[in-house]
mmCIF file of C-alpha atoms in Angstrom:
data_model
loop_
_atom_site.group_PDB
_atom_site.id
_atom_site.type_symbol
_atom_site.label_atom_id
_atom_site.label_comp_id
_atom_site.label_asym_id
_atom_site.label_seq_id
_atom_site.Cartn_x
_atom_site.Cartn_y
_atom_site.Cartn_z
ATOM 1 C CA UNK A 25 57.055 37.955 -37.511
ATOM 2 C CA UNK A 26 55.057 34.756 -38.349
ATOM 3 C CA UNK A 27 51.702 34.791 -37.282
ATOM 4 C CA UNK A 28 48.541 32.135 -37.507
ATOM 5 C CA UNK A 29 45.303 33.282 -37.405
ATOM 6 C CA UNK A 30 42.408 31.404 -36.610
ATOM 7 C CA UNK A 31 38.798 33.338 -36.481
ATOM 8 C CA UNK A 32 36.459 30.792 -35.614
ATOM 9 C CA UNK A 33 37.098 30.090 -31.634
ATOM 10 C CA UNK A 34 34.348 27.336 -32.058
ATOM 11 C CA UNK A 35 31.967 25.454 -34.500
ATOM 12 C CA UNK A 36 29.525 22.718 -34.563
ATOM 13 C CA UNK A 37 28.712 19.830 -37.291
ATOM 14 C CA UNK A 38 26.141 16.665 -37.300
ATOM 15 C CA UNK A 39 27.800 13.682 -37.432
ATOM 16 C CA UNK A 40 28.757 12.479 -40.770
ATOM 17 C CA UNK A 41 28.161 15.922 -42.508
ATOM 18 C CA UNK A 42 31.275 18.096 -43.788
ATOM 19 C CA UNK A 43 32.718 21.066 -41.938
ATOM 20 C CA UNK A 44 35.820 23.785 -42.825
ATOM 21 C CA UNK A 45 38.122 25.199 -39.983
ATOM 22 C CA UNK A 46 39.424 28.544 -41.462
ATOM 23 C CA UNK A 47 43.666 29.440 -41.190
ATOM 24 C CA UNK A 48 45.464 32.028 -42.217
ATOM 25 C CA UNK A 49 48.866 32.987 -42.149
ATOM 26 C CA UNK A 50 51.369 35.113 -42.348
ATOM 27 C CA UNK A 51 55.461 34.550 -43.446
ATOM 28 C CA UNK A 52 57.897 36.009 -45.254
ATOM 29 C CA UNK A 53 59.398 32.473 -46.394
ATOM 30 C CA UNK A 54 59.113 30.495 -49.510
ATOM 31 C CA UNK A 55 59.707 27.540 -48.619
ATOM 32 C CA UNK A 56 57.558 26.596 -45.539
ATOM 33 C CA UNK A 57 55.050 23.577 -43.853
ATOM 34 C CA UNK A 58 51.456 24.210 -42.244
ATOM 35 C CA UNK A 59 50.148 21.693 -39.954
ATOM 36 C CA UNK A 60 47.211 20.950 -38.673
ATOM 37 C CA UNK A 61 46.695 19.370 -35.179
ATOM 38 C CA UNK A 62 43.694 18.234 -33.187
ATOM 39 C CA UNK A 63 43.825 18.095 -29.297
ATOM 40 C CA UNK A 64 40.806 15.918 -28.045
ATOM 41 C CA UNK A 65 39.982 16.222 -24.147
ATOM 42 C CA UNK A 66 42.948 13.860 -23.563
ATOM 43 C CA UNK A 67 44.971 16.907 -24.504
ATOM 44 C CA UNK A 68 47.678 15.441 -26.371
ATOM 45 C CA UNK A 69 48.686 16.566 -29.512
ATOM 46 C CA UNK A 70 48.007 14.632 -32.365
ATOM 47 C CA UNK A 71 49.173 15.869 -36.115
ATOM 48 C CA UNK A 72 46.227 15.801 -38.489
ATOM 49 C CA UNK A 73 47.413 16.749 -42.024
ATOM 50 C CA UNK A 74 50.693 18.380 -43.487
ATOM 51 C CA UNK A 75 50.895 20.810 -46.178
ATOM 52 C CA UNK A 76 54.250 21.788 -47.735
ATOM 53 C CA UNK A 77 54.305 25.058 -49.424
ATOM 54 C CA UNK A 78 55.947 24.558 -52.439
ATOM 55 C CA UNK A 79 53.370 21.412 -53.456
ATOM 56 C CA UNK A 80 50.440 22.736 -55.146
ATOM 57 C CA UNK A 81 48.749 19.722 -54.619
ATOM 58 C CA UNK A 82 46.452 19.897 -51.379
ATOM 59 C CA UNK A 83 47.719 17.018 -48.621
ATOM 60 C CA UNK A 84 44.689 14.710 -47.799
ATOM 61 C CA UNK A 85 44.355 12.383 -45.201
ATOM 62 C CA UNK A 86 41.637 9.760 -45.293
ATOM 63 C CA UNK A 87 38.221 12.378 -44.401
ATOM 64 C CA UNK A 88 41.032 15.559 -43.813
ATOM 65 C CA UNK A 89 41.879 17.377 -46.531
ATOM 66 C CA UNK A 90 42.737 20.849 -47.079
ATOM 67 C CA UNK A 91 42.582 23.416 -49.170
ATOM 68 C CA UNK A 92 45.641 25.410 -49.139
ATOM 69 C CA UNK A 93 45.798 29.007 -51.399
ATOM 70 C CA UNK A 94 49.576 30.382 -51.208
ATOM 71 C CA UNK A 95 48.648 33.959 -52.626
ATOM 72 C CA UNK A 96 45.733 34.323 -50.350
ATOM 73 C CA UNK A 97 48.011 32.870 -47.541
ATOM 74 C CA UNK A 98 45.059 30.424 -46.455
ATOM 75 C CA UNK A 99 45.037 26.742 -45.629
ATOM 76 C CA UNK A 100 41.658 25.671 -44.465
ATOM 77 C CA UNK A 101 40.726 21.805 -43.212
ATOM 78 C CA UNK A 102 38.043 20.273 -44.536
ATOM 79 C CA UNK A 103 36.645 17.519 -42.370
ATOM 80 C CA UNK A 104 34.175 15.427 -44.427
ATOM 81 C CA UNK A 105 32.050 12.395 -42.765
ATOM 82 C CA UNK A 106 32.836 14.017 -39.235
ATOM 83 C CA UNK A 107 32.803 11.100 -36.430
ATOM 84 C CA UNK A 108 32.004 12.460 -32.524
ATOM 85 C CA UNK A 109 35.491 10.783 -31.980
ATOM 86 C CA UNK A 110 36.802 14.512 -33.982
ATOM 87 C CA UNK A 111 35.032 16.368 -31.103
ATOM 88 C CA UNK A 112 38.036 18.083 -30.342
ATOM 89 C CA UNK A 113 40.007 21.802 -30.516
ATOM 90 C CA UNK A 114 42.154 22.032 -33.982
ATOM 91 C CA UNK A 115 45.220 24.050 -34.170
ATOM 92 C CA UNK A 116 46.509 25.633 -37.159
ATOM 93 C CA UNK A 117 50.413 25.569 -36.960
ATOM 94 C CA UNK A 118 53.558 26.812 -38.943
ATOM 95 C CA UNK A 119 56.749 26.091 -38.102
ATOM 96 C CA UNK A 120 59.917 29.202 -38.618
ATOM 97 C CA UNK A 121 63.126 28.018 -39.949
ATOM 98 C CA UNK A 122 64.618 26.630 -36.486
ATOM 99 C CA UNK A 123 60.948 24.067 -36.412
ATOM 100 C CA UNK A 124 59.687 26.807 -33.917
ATOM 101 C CA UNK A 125 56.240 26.303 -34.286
ATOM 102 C CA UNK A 126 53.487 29.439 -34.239
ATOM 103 C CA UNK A 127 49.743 28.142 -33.350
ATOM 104 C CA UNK A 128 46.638 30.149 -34.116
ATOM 105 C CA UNK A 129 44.535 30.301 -30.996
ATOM 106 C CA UNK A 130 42.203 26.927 -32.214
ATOM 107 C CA UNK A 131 38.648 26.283 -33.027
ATOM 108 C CA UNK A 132 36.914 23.984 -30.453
ATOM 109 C CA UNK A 133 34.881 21.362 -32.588
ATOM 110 C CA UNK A 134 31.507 20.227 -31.781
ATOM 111 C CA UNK A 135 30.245 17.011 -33.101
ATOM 112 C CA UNK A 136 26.785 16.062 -32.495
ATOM 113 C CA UNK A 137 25.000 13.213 -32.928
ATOM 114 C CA UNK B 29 55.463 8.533 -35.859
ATOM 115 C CA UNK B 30 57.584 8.967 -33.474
ATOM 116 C CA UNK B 31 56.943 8.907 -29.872
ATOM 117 C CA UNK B 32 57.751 11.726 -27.071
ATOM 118 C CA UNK B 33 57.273 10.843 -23.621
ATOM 119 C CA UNK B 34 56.428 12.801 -20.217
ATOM 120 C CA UNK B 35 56.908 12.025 -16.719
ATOM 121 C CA UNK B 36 55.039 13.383 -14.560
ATOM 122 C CA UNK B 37 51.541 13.505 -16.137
ATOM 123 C CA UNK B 38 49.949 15.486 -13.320
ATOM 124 C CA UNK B 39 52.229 16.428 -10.342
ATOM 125 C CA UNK B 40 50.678 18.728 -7.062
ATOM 126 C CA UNK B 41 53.180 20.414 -4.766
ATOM 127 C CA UNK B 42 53.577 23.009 -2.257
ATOM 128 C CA UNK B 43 54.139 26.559 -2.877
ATOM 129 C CA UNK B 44 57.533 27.028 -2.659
ATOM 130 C CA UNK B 45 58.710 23.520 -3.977
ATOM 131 C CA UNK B 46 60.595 22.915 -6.837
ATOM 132 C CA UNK B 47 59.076 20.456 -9.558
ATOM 133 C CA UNK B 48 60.641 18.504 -12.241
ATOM 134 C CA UNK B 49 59.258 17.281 -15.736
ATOM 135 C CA UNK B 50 60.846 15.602 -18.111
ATOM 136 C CA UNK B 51 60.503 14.758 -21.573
ATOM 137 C CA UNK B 52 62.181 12.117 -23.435
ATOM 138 C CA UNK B 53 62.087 11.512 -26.759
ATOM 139 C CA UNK B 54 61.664 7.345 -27.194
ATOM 140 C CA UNK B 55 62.929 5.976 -31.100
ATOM 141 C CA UNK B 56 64.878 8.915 -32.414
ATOM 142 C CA UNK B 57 66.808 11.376 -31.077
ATOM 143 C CA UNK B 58 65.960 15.328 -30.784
ATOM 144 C CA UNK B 59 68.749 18.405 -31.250
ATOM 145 C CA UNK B 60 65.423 20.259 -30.408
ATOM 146 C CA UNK B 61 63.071 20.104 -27.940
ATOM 147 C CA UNK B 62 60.086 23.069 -27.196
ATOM 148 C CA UNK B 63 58.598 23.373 -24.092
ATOM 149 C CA UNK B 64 55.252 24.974 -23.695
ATOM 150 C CA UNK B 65 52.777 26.241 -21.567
ATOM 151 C CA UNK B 66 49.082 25.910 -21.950
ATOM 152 C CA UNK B 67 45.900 27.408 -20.397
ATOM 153 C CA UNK B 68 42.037 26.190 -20.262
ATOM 154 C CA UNK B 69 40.761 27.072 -23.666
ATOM 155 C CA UNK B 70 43.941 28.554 -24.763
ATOM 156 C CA UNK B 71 46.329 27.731 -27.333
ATOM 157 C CA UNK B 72 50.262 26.567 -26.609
ATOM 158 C CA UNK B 73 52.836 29.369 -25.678
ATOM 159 C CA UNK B 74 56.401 28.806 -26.295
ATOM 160 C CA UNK B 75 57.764 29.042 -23.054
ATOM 161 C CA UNK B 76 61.450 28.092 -24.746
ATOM 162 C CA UNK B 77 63.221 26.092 -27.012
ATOM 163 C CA UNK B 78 65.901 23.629 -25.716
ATOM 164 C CA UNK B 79 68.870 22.766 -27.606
ATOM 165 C CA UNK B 80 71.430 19.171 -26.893
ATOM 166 C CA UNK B 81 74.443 20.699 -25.001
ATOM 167 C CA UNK B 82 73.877 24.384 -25.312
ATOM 168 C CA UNK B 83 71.369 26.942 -23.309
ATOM 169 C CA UNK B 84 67.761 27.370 -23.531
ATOM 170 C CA UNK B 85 66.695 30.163 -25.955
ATOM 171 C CA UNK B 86 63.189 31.406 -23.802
ATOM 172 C CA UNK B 87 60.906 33.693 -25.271
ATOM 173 C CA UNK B 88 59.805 37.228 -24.363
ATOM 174 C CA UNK B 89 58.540 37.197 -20.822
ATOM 175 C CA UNK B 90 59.677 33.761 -19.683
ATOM 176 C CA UNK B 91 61.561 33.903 -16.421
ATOM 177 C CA UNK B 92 64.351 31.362 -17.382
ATOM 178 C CA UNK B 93 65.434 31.724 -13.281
ATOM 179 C CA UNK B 94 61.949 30.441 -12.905
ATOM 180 C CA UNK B 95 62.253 27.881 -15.706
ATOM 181 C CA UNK B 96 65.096 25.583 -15.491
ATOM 182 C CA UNK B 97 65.662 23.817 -18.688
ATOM 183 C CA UNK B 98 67.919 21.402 -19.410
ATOM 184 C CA UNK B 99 68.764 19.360 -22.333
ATOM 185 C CA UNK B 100 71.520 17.100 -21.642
ATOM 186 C CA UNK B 101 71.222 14.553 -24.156
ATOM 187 C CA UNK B 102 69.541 13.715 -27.103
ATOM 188 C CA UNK B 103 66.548 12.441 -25.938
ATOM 189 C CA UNK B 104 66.065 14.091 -22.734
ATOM 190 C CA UNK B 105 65.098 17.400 -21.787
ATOM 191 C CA UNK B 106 63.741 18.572 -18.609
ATOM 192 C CA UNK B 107 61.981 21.296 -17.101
ATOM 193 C CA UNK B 108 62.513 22.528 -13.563
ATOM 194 C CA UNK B 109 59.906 25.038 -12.241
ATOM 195 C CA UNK B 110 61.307 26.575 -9.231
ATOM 196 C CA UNK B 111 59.776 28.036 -5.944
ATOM 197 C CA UNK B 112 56.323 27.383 -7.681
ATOM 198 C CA UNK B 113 53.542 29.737 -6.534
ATOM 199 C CA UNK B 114 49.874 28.721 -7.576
ATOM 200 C CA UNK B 115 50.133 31.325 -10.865
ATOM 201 C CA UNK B 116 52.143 28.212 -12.360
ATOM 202 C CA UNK B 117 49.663 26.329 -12.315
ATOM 203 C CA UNK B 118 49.181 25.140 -15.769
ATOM 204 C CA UNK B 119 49.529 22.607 -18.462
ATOM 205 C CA UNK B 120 53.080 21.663 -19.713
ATOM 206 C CA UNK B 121 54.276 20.116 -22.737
ATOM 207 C CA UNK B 122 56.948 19.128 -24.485
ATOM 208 C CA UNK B 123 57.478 18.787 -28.128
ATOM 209 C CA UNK B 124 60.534 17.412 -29.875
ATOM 210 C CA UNK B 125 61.507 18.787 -33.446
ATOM 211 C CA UNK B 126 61.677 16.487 -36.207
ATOM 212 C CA UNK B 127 64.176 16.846 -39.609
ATOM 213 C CA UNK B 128 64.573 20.157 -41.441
ATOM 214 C CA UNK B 129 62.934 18.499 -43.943
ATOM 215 C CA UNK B 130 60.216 17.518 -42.078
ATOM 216 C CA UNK B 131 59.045 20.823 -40.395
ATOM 217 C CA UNK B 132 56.843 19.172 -37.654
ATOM 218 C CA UNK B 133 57.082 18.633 -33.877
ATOM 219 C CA UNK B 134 56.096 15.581 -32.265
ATOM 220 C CA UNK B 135 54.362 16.161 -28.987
ATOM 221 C CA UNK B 136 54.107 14.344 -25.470
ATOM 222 C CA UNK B 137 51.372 14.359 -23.696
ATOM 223 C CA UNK B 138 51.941 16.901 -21.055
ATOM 224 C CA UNK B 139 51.928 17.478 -17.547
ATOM 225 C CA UNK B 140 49.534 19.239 -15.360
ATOM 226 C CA UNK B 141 50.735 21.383 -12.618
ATOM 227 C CA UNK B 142 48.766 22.152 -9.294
ATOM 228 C CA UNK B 143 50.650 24.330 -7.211
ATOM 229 C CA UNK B 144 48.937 24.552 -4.173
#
């Protein structure tokens, strides 16, 4: 079965330094997509970065990036300049072949001033 | 992206009562639609995935007697929690699956459920 494992249940940054939310993962596919998604107190859902498996390149998205390692079945997000406005719990997310997405269990982020 | 809607955002009812909550999917239509359930300081649990014109596929341990779901179109799905008791109290939401291609979900904004 598909799992996603996230270890860090929370962490804290100072504004406008750089922090790393840890994923890993586990699938039998190929061919597959990570996401990563950030729920602020609002709760919605809001998609951060997309990584598709068979691009080496890491996806980046403004101050997201990520640094995704196939073998080691790893895709970490690296959040540099953190704002409070990412105060907020990130999900690490893979979808199985019907879009069925798996979520690790999150990493509450702390941003302080 | 694209958008998902849900209606209600927080409902309270009765023990007993049935509640409706839909989720509609507003500038492109979904074959698929997940619903999920979601504690404090928990991550999302598939609860079931909802296909246009066919049954509900629910996971392992979902009561789908408890859990109506509907999908009758393809931007509509609905989920019916009947004879709620306060255990189902919790956080609903509603995701809508985009292309193959894609991989991703888009998500509403969910509904929170006070059973009283």
């Amino acid at each position: 079965a598909q799992t996603v494992t996230q270890s860090q249940p929370e962490m804290s940054v100072q504004e406008a330094e750089t922090v790393t939310l840890s994923c890993t993962y586990d699938t039998s596919e190929n061919n597959y997509y990570l996401f990563w998604y950030k729920q602020p107190p609002s709760r919605q859902m809001i998609l951060v970065i997309r990584q598709e498996a068979y691009k080496q390149q890491n996806a980046t998205e403004n101050r997201f990036s990520v640094n995704f390692q196939k073998a080691a079945k790893s895709f970490s997000l690296k959040i540099s300049d953190s704002q409070l406005g990412d105060t907020a719990m990130y999900f690490c997310a893979s979808p199985l072949y019907n879009n069925d997405m798996r979520f690790g269990a999150g990493t509450r982020l702390t941003v302080k001033p | 992206g694209a958008v998902v809607s849900q209606h209600p955002s927080r409902v309270i009812c009765k023990s007993g009562t049935s509640v409706k909550i839909e989720c509609r999917s507003l500038d492109f239509q979904a074959t698929t639609m997940f619903w999920y359930r979601q504690f404090p300081k928990k991550s999302l649990m598939l609860m079931a995935t909802s296909n246009e014109g066919s049954k509900a596929t629910y996971e392992q341990g979902v009561e789908k007697d408890k859990f109506l779901i509907n999908h009758a179109s393809l931007t509509l799905s609905t989920l019916t929690v009947t004879s709620a008791h306060p255990e189902d109290s919790s956080f609903y939401i509603c995701s809508a699956g985009a292309s193959v291609n894609w991989g991703g979900q888009f998500f509403g904004p969910g509904t929170r459920l006070t059973v009283l």
